[in-house]
mmCIF file of C-alpha atoms in Angstrom:
data_model
loop_
_atom_site.group_PDB
_atom_site.id
_atom_site.type_symbol
_atom_site.label_atom_id
_atom_site.label_comp_id
_atom_site.label_asym_id
_atom_site.label_seq_id
_atom_site.Cartn_x
_atom_site.Cartn_y
_atom_site.Cartn_z
ATOM 1 C CA MET O 17 -0.018 -0.359 0.029
ATOM 2 C CA GLU O 18 1.062 3.587 -0.777
ATOM 3 C CA THR O 19 2.617 5.710 1.986
ATOM 4 C CA ASP O 20 0.071 8.555 0.790
ATOM 5 C CA GLN O 21 -2.967 6.581 1.621
ATOM 6 C CA PRO O 22 -5.849 6.590 -0.358
ATOM 7 C CA ASN O 23 -8.550 9.103 0.962
ATOM 8 C CA VAL O 24 -12.168 10.529 0.175
ATOM 9 C CA THR O 25 -13.373 13.940 0.973
ATOM 10 C CA PHE O 26 -17.122 14.095 1.101
ATOM 11 C CA ILE O 27 -18.543 17.348 -0.384
ATOM 12 C CA GLY O 28 -22.345 15.973 -0.642
ATOM 13 C CA THR O 29 -24.538 13.901 -2.586
ATOM 14 C CA ALA O 30 -22.327 11.629 -4.530
ATOM 15 C CA THR O 31 -19.619 14.570 -4.924
ATOM 16 C CA THR O 32 -16.207 13.470 -3.377
ATOM 17 C CA VAL O 33 -12.742 14.124 -3.794
ATOM 18 C CA LEU O 34 -10.558 11.159 -4.399
ATOM 19 C CA ARG O 35 -6.805 11.220 -3.542
ATOM 20 C CA ILE O 36 -5.277 7.910 -4.852
ATOM 21 C CA GLY O 37 -1.627 7.333 -5.539
ATOM 22 C CA GLY O 38 -0.909 11.136 -6.488
ATOM 23 C CA PHE O 39 -3.870 11.411 -8.678
ATOM 24 C CA THR O 40 -6.967 13.504 -7.615
ATOM 25 C CA LEU O 41 -10.417 12.875 -8.784
ATOM 26 C CA LEU O 42 -13.833 14.559 -8.388
ATOM 27 C CA THR O 43 -16.958 12.375 -8.736
ATOM 28 C CA ASP O 44 -20.417 13.683 -9.875
ATOM 29 C CA PRO O 45 -20.103 17.376 -9.250
ATOM 30 C CA ASN O 46 -23.174 18.687 -7.286
ATOM 31 C CA PHE O 47 -22.727 22.066 -5.907
ATOM 32 C CA LEU O 48 -26.030 23.693 -5.476
ATOM 33 C CA HIS O 49 -26.753 25.403 -2.394
ATOM 34 C CA ARG O 50 -29.488 24.659 0.219
ATOM 35 C CA GLY O 51 -33.116 25.476 -1.289
ATOM 36 C CA GLN O 52 -31.677 25.474 -4.889
ATOM 37 C CA ARG O 53 -33.332 22.940 -7.097
ATOM 38 C CA ALA O 54 -31.936 20.054 -9.123
ATOM 39 C CA TYR O 55 -33.626 19.073 -12.382
ATOM 40 C CA LEU O 56 -34.096 15.408 -12.429
ATOM 41 C CA GLY O 57 -35.816 14.953 -15.828
ATOM 42 C CA LYS O 58 -39.033 14.610 -17.420
ATOM 43 C CA GLY O 59 -40.443 17.650 -15.516
ATOM 44 C CA LEU O 60 -39.296 16.660 -12.268
ATOM 45 C CA TRP O 61 -37.317 18.942 -9.843
ATOM 46 C CA SER O 62 -36.044 18.286 -6.220
ATOM 47 C CA ARG O 63 -34.776 20.859 -3.821
ATOM 48 C CA ARG O 64 -31.699 20.444 -2.196
ATOM 49 C CA SER O 65 -31.884 20.201 1.586
ATOM 50 C CA THR O 66 -27.869 20.588 2.514
ATOM 51 C CA GLU O 67 -25.058 22.895 1.739
ATOM 52 C CA PRO O 68 -21.833 21.689 -0.179
ATOM 53 C CA ALA O 69 -19.165 21.315 1.905
ATOM 54 C CA LEU O 70 -17.010 23.075 -0.804
ATOM 55 C CA THR O 71 -17.376 25.114 -3.754
ATOM 56 C CA ILE O 72 -15.763 24.800 -6.952
ATOM 57 C CA PRO O 73 -12.866 27.202 -6.529
ATOM 58 C CA GLU O 74 -12.037 25.709 -3.360
ATOM 59 C CA LEU O 75 -11.331 22.346 -4.877
ATOM 60 C CA PRO O 76 -7.776 20.905 -5.766
ATOM 61 C CA ALA O 77 -5.979 20.842 -8.820
ATOM 62 C CA LEU O 78 -7.743 17.734 -10.526
ATOM 63 C CA ASP O 79 -6.663 15.091 -12.843
ATOM 64 C CA ALA O 80 -10.374 13.836 -13.888
ATOM 65 C CA VAL O 81 -14.089 13.877 -13.286
ATOM 66 C CA VAL O 82 -15.566 10.618 -12.656
ATOM 67 C CA LEU O 83 -19.531 11.045 -13.965
ATOM 68 C CA SER O 84 -21.747 8.309 -13.275
ATOM 69 C CA HIS O 85 -24.595 9.723 -15.199
ATOM 70 C CA LEU O 86 -26.335 13.175 -16.470
ATOM 71 C CA HIS O 87 -28.915 14.032 -13.713
ATOM 72 C CA GLY O 88 -29.275 17.366 -11.938
ATOM 73 C CA ASP O 89 -27.836 16.147 -8.732
ATOM 74 C CA HIS O 90 -24.866 14.574 -10.139
ATOM 75 C CA PHE O 91 -23.768 17.455 -12.626
ATOM 76 C CA ASP O 92 -25.415 20.707 -12.037
ATOM 77 C CA ARG O 93 -25.642 24.033 -13.805
ATOM 78 C CA VAL O 94 -22.813 25.344 -11.144
ATOM 79 C CA ALA O 95 -20.671 22.523 -12.600
ATOM 80 C CA ARG O 96 -21.608 22.986 -16.003
ATOM 81 C CA LYS O 97 -20.766 26.972 -15.645
ATOM 82 C CA GLY O 98 -17.974 26.684 -13.217
ATOM 83 C CA LEU O 99 -15.519 23.469 -14.265
ATOM 84 C CA ASP O 100 -12.529 23.806 -16.675
ATOM 85 C CA ARG O 101 -13.920 22.754 -20.159
ATOM 86 C CA GLU O 102 -10.438 20.942 -20.597
ATOM 87 C CA LEU O 103 -10.876 18.763 -17.668
ATOM 88 C CA PRO O 104 -11.197 15.030 -18.527
ATOM 89 C CA ILE O 105 -14.562 13.597 -17.625
ATOM 90 C CA ILE O 106 -15.209 10.169 -17.579
ATOM 91 C CA THR O 107 -19.033 8.965 -17.909
ATOM 92 C CA THR O 108 -21.551 7.083 -19.997
ATOM 93 C CA GLN O 109 -21.695 7.494 -23.809
ATOM 94 C CA ALA O 110 -25.091 9.303 -23.651
ATOM 95 C CA ALA O 111 -23.300 11.762 -21.033
ATOM 96 C CA GLU O 112 -20.273 12.568 -23.238
ATOM 97 C CA ARG O 113 -22.498 13.494 -26.230
ATOM 98 C CA LYS O 114 -24.503 15.929 -24.293
ATOM 99 C CA LEU O 115 -21.204 17.250 -22.455
ATOM 100 C CA ARG O 116 -19.437 17.914 -25.762
ATOM 101 C CA LYS O 117 -22.504 20.033 -26.781
ATOM 102 C CA TRP O 118 -22.104 22.176 -23.656
ATOM 103 C CA GLY O 119 -18.193 22.378 -24.340
ATOM 104 C CA PHE O 120 -16.605 19.971 -22.486
ATOM 105 C CA ARG O 121 -14.293 18.652 -25.283
ATOM 106 C CA ALA O 122 -12.441 16.359 -22.988
ATOM 107 C CA ALA O 123 -15.568 14.376 -21.845
ATOM 108 C CA GLU O 124 -15.165 10.856 -22.944
ATOM 109 C CA GLY O 125 -17.837 8.176 -22.721
ATOM 110 C CA LEU O 126 -16.886 4.571 -22.046
ATOM 111 C CA PRO O 127 -18.944 1.459 -22.927
ATOM 112 C CA THR O 128 -19.241 -1.136 -19.989
ATOM 113 C CA TRP O 129 -16.133 -2.738 -19.197
ATOM 114 C CA ARG O 130 -13.921 -0.342 -21.241
ATOM 115 C CA SER O 131 -11.162 1.455 -19.468
ATOM 116 C CA ARG O 132 -9.537 4.672 -19.461
ATOM 117 C CA GLU O 133 -6.018 5.255 -18.057
ATOM 118 C CA LEU O 134 -4.303 8.471 -16.373
ATOM 119 C CA SER O 135 -0.370 8.101 -16.083
ATOM 120 C CA ARG O 136 2.102 9.882 -14.075
ATOM 121 C CA GLY O 137 5.552 8.498 -13.550
ATOM 122 C CA SER O 138 5.624 4.901 -12.690
ATOM 123 C CA ALA O 139 1.906 4.928 -11.617
ATOM 124 C CA THR O 140 -1.236 4.204 -13.518
ATOM 125 C CA LEU O 141 -4.872 4.862 -12.562
ATOM 126 C CA ARG O 142 -7.077 2.728 -14.609
ATOM 127 C CA LEU O 143 -10.920 3.938 -14.537
ATOM 128 C CA THR O 144 -13.178 0.834 -16.006
ATOM 129 C CA SER O 145 -17.175 1.455 -16.796
ATOM 130 C CA LEU O 146 -19.216 -1.014 -14.669
ATOM 131 C CA PRO O 147 -22.717 -1.858 -15.200
ATOM 132 C CA GLY O 148 -25.499 -0.240 -13.611
ATOM 133 C CA GLN O 149 -29.576 0.404 -13.840
ATOM 134 C CA HIS O 150 -31.236 3.380 -12.216
ATOM 135 C CA GLY O 151 -34.689 2.309 -12.706
ATOM 136 C CA PRO O 152 -36.896 -0.924 -12.659
ATOM 137 C CA GLY O 153 -37.508 -2.910 -15.535
ATOM 138 C CA ALA O 154 -38.979 -0.702 -18.686
ATOM 139 C CA LEU O 155 -38.962 2.328 -16.703
ATOM 140 C CA ASP O 156 -35.079 2.325 -16.535
ATOM 141 C CA ARG O 157 -35.140 3.377 -20.449
ATOM 142 C CA LEU O 158 -36.573 6.769 -19.318
ATOM 143 C CA LEU O 159 -33.656 7.825 -17.264
ATOM 144 C CA PRO O 160 -30.071 8.557 -17.803
ATOM 145 C CA ASP O 161 -27.469 5.544 -18.717
ATOM 146 C CA VAL O 162 -25.993 5.290 -15.402
ATOM 147 C CA MET O 163 -22.383 3.422 -14.811
ATOM 148 C CA GLY O 164 -20.029 2.584 -11.957
ATOM 149 C CA THR O 165 -16.721 2.933 -12.130
ATOM 150 C CA MET O 166 -13.692 0.470 -10.904
ATOM 151 C CA ILE O 167 -10.462 2.576 -10.201
ATOM 152 C CA ASP O 168 -7.351 0.813 -9.930
ATOM 153 C CA LEU O 169 -3.806 2.127 -9.088
ATOM 154 C CA GLU O 170 -1.081 0.547 -10.457
ATOM 155 C CA ARG O 171 2.476 1.086 -9.653
ATOM 156 C CA ASP O 172 5.409 -0.745 -11.739
ATOM 157 C CA GLY O 173 2.750 -3.127 -13.360
ATOM 158 C CA THR O 174 1.632 -4.093 -9.800
ATOM 159 C CA ARG O 175 -1.863 -3.189 -8.431
ATOM 160 C CA ARG O 176 -1.743 -1.299 -5.097
ATOM 161 C CA PHE O 177 -5.360 -0.215 -4.424
ATOM 162 C CA ARG O 178 -8.762 -1.002 -6.219
ATOM 163 C CA LEU O 179 -12.135 1.292 -5.319
ATOM 164 C CA TYR O 180 -15.407 0.762 -6.640
ATOM 165 C CA VAL O 181 -17.856 3.593 -7.067
ATOM 166 C CA THR O 182 -21.280 2.529 -7.766
ATOM 167 C CA GLY O 183 -23.296 5.080 -9.339
ATOM 168 C CA ASP O 184 -26.758 5.410 -9.093
ATOM 169 C CA THR O 185 -27.600 1.874 -9.582
ATOM 170 C CA LEU O 186 -30.149 -0.380 -8.018
ATOM 171 C CA ARG O 187 -29.004 -4.109 -6.996
ATOM 172 C CA ARG O 188 -29.579 -5.943 -10.018
ATOM 173 C CA PRO O 189 -28.427 -9.241 -11.492
ATOM 174 C CA GLN O 190 -25.846 -7.943 -14.116
ATOM 175 C CA LEU O 191 -23.861 -6.345 -10.878
ATOM 176 C CA ALA O 192 -22.963 -10.347 -9.914
ATOM 177 C CA GLU O 193 -20.096 -10.099 -12.891
ATOM 178 C CA ILE O 194 -18.359 -7.223 -11.021
ATOM 179 C CA PRO O 195 -16.681 -9.056 -8.666
ATOM 180 C CA GLN O 196 -16.166 -12.179 -10.987
ATOM 181 C CA ARG O 197 -14.136 -9.674 -13.090
ATOM 182 C CA PHE O 198 -12.591 -7.750 -10.106
ATOM 183 C CA PRO O 199 -11.938 -9.456 -7.141
ATOM 184 C CA ASP O 200 -9.965 -8.383 -3.973
ATOM 185 C CA ILE O 201 -11.839 -4.915 -3.891
ATOM 186 C CA ASP O 202 -10.296 -2.819 -1.172
ATOM 187 C CA ALA O 203 -13.105 0.036 -1.080
ATOM 188 C CA MET O 204 -16.779 0.584 -2.209
ATOM 189 C CA LEU O 205 -18.075 4.254 -2.297
ATOM 190 C CA ILE O 206 -21.785 2.954 -2.325
ATOM 191 C CA HIS O 207 -24.941 5.445 -3.814
ATOM 192 C CA LEU O 208 -27.668 5.053 -1.069
ATOM 193 C CA GLY O 209 -30.471 6.995 -0.308
ATOM 194 C CA GLY O 210 -33.290 4.896 -1.405
ATOM 195 C CA THR O 211 -34.492 7.674 -3.839
ATOM 196 C CA ARG O 212 -38.268 7.157 -4.565
ATOM 197 C CA VAL O 213 -40.226 9.325 -7.448
ATOM 198 C CA ALA O 214 -43.819 8.585 -7.526
ATOM 199 C CA GLY O 215 -43.183 5.429 -5.155
ATOM 200 C CA ILE O 216 -40.805 3.980 -7.329
ATOM 201 C CA LEU O 217 -37.454 3.213 -6.145
ATOM 202 C CA LEU O 218 -34.519 4.611 -8.262
ATOM 203 C CA THR O 219 -31.575 4.142 -5.878
ATOM 204 C CA MET O 220 -30.230 1.591 -3.467
ATOM 205 C CA ASP O 221 -32.288 1.585 0.086
ATOM 206 C CA ALA O 222 -30.588 -0.170 3.080
ATOM 207 C CA LYS O 223 -31.889 -3.618 2.336
ATOM 208 C CA GLN O 224 -30.261 -3.521 -1.435
ATOM 209 C CA GLY O 225 -27.377 -1.610 -0.116
ATOM 210 C CA ALA O 226 -26.376 -4.615 2.193
ATOM 211 C CA ASP O 227 -27.140 -7.129 -0.407
ATOM 212 C CA LEU O 228 -24.445 -5.189 -2.601
ATOM 213 C CA VAL O 229 -22.094 -5.316 0.104
ATOM 214 C CA GLU O 230 -22.840 -8.874 0.559
ATOM 215 C CA LEU O 231 -21.869 -9.595 -3.216
ATOM 216 C CA ILE O 232 -19.045 -7.205 -3.429
ATOM 217 C CA ARG O 233 -17.387 -8.161 -0.104
ATOM 218 C CA PRO O 234 -14.965 -4.992 0.009
ATOM 219 C CA LYS O 235 -12.596 -4.701 2.620
ATOM 220 C CA LEU O 236 -14.470 -1.157 3.212
ATOM 221 C CA THR O 237 -17.811 0.424 2.338
ATOM 222 C CA VAL O 238 -18.129 4.094 2.557
ATOM 223 C CA PRO O 239 -22.009 5.285 1.872
ATOM 224 C CA ILE O 240 -22.516 8.401 0.333
ATOM 225 C CA HIS O 241 -25.790 9.932 -1.581
ATOM 226 C CA TYR O 242 -27.737 9.484 1.466
ATOM 227 C CA ASP O 243 -29.632 12.834 2.698
ATOM 228 C CA ASP O 244 -29.546 15.601 0.458
ATOM 229 C CA TYR O 245 -32.753 15.753 -1.402
ATOM 230 C CA PRO O 246 -36.140 15.003 -0.013
ATOM 231 C CA VAL O 247 -36.513 12.371 -2.788
ATOM 232 C CA PHE O 248 -33.900 10.178 -0.480
ATOM 233 C CA ARG O 249 -36.278 8.333 1.468
ATOM 234 C CA SER O 250 -33.798 5.832 2.943
ATOM 235 C CA PRO O 251 -31.550 7.330 5.993
ATOM 236 C CA LEU O 252 -28.290 6.332 6.388
ATOM 237 C CA ARG O 253 -29.034 4.930 9.772
ATOM 238 C CA HIS O 254 -31.038 2.246 8.195
ATOM 239 C CA PHE O 255 -28.203 1.183 6.076
ATOM 240 C CA VAL O 256 -26.052 0.850 9.234
ATOM 241 C CA GLU O 257 -28.606 -0.943 11.511
ATOM 242 C CA GLU O 258 -28.843 -3.604 8.419
ATOM 243 C CA ALA O 259 -25.047 -3.917 8.013
ATOM 244 C CA LYS O 260 -25.114 -4.517 11.707
ATOM 245 C CA ARG O 261 -27.982 -7.066 11.696
ATOM 246 C CA ARG O 262 -26.177 -8.969 9.107
ATOM 247 C CA GLY O 263 -22.767 -8.656 10.784
ATOM 248 C CA LEU O 264 -21.418 -6.256 8.149
ATOM 249 C CA VAL O 265 -20.755 -3.168 10.045
ATOM 250 C CA SER O 266 -17.152 -3.638 10.971
ATOM 251 C CA GLY O 267 -16.275 -2.904 7.357
ATOM 252 C CA VAL O 268 -18.578 -0.052 7.011
ATOM 253 C CA ARG O 269 -16.922 3.751 7.578
ATOM 254 C CA THR O 270 -19.551 6.593 7.542
ATOM 255 C CA ILE O 271 -18.518 9.965 6.465
ATOM 256 C CA LEU O 272 -20.124 13.166 7.221
ATOM 257 C CA ARG O 273 -20.067 16.533 4.550
ATOM 258 C CA GLY O 274 -16.514 17.982 4.891
ATOM 259 C CA GLU O 275 -14.828 15.049 6.335
ATOM 260 C CA THR O 276 -11.899 13.152 5.080
ATOM 261 C CA VAL O 277 -11.545 9.655 5.751
ATOM 262 C CA PRO O 278 -8.795 7.092 4.605
ATOM 263 C CA LEU O 279 -9.907 4.331 2.044
ATOM 264 C CA THR O 280 -7.968 1.600 3.627
ATOM 265 C CA VAL O 281 -8.972 -0.517 6.820
#
């Protein structure tokens, strides 16, 4: 393991700053303030209940953005206006097309299981697109394409760290291929919240989240995306209680907005 320990700073919603092996990534940039509305598509809005822990000018120098999907609570109008247009954005193919229209010329959409590498000296950070499904059944076709991301740090050809960022996915059968292709996952950033719109579950609640932990078996799970909007209906404490009930809680590390925690146990 690197002496510069991988860590995550939680900004809010699914927005984090990841520092891994000398690389710095921003995930799902949502910088709206409390009371501002995020557009969720199909005429739907949700008003933010929290403040982001950082603003865009306060961010460190970034190597890339990892964007799970193009929803207003994951890439908002503040990010669209304030982020550097030349910053690489690793995302879905559908999101790439729209981002490029907006002037983000370095946006790159990855098909599932495809990778993009960042290199610096002897270190390589490999970002691999993973399957995800935002909505149940046919409803998923009305929602933006979503991806998870596997982030592998290699130095001199040897893997040193592996992080899975789930994206806004439900627990679905296609996720079973992830631990088969990517065993020995060091940490997982899990998008929770139990988002419900018109009564329909669109992100993992406590039970589905615990199911995914049992499937993936990471050494460490850090829950995010859990209380920033009223459409998030499954509180963080429900996930912690479910993890405790299943004997998984020792591998769960909760994080508050503005906090930085290590991604190693």
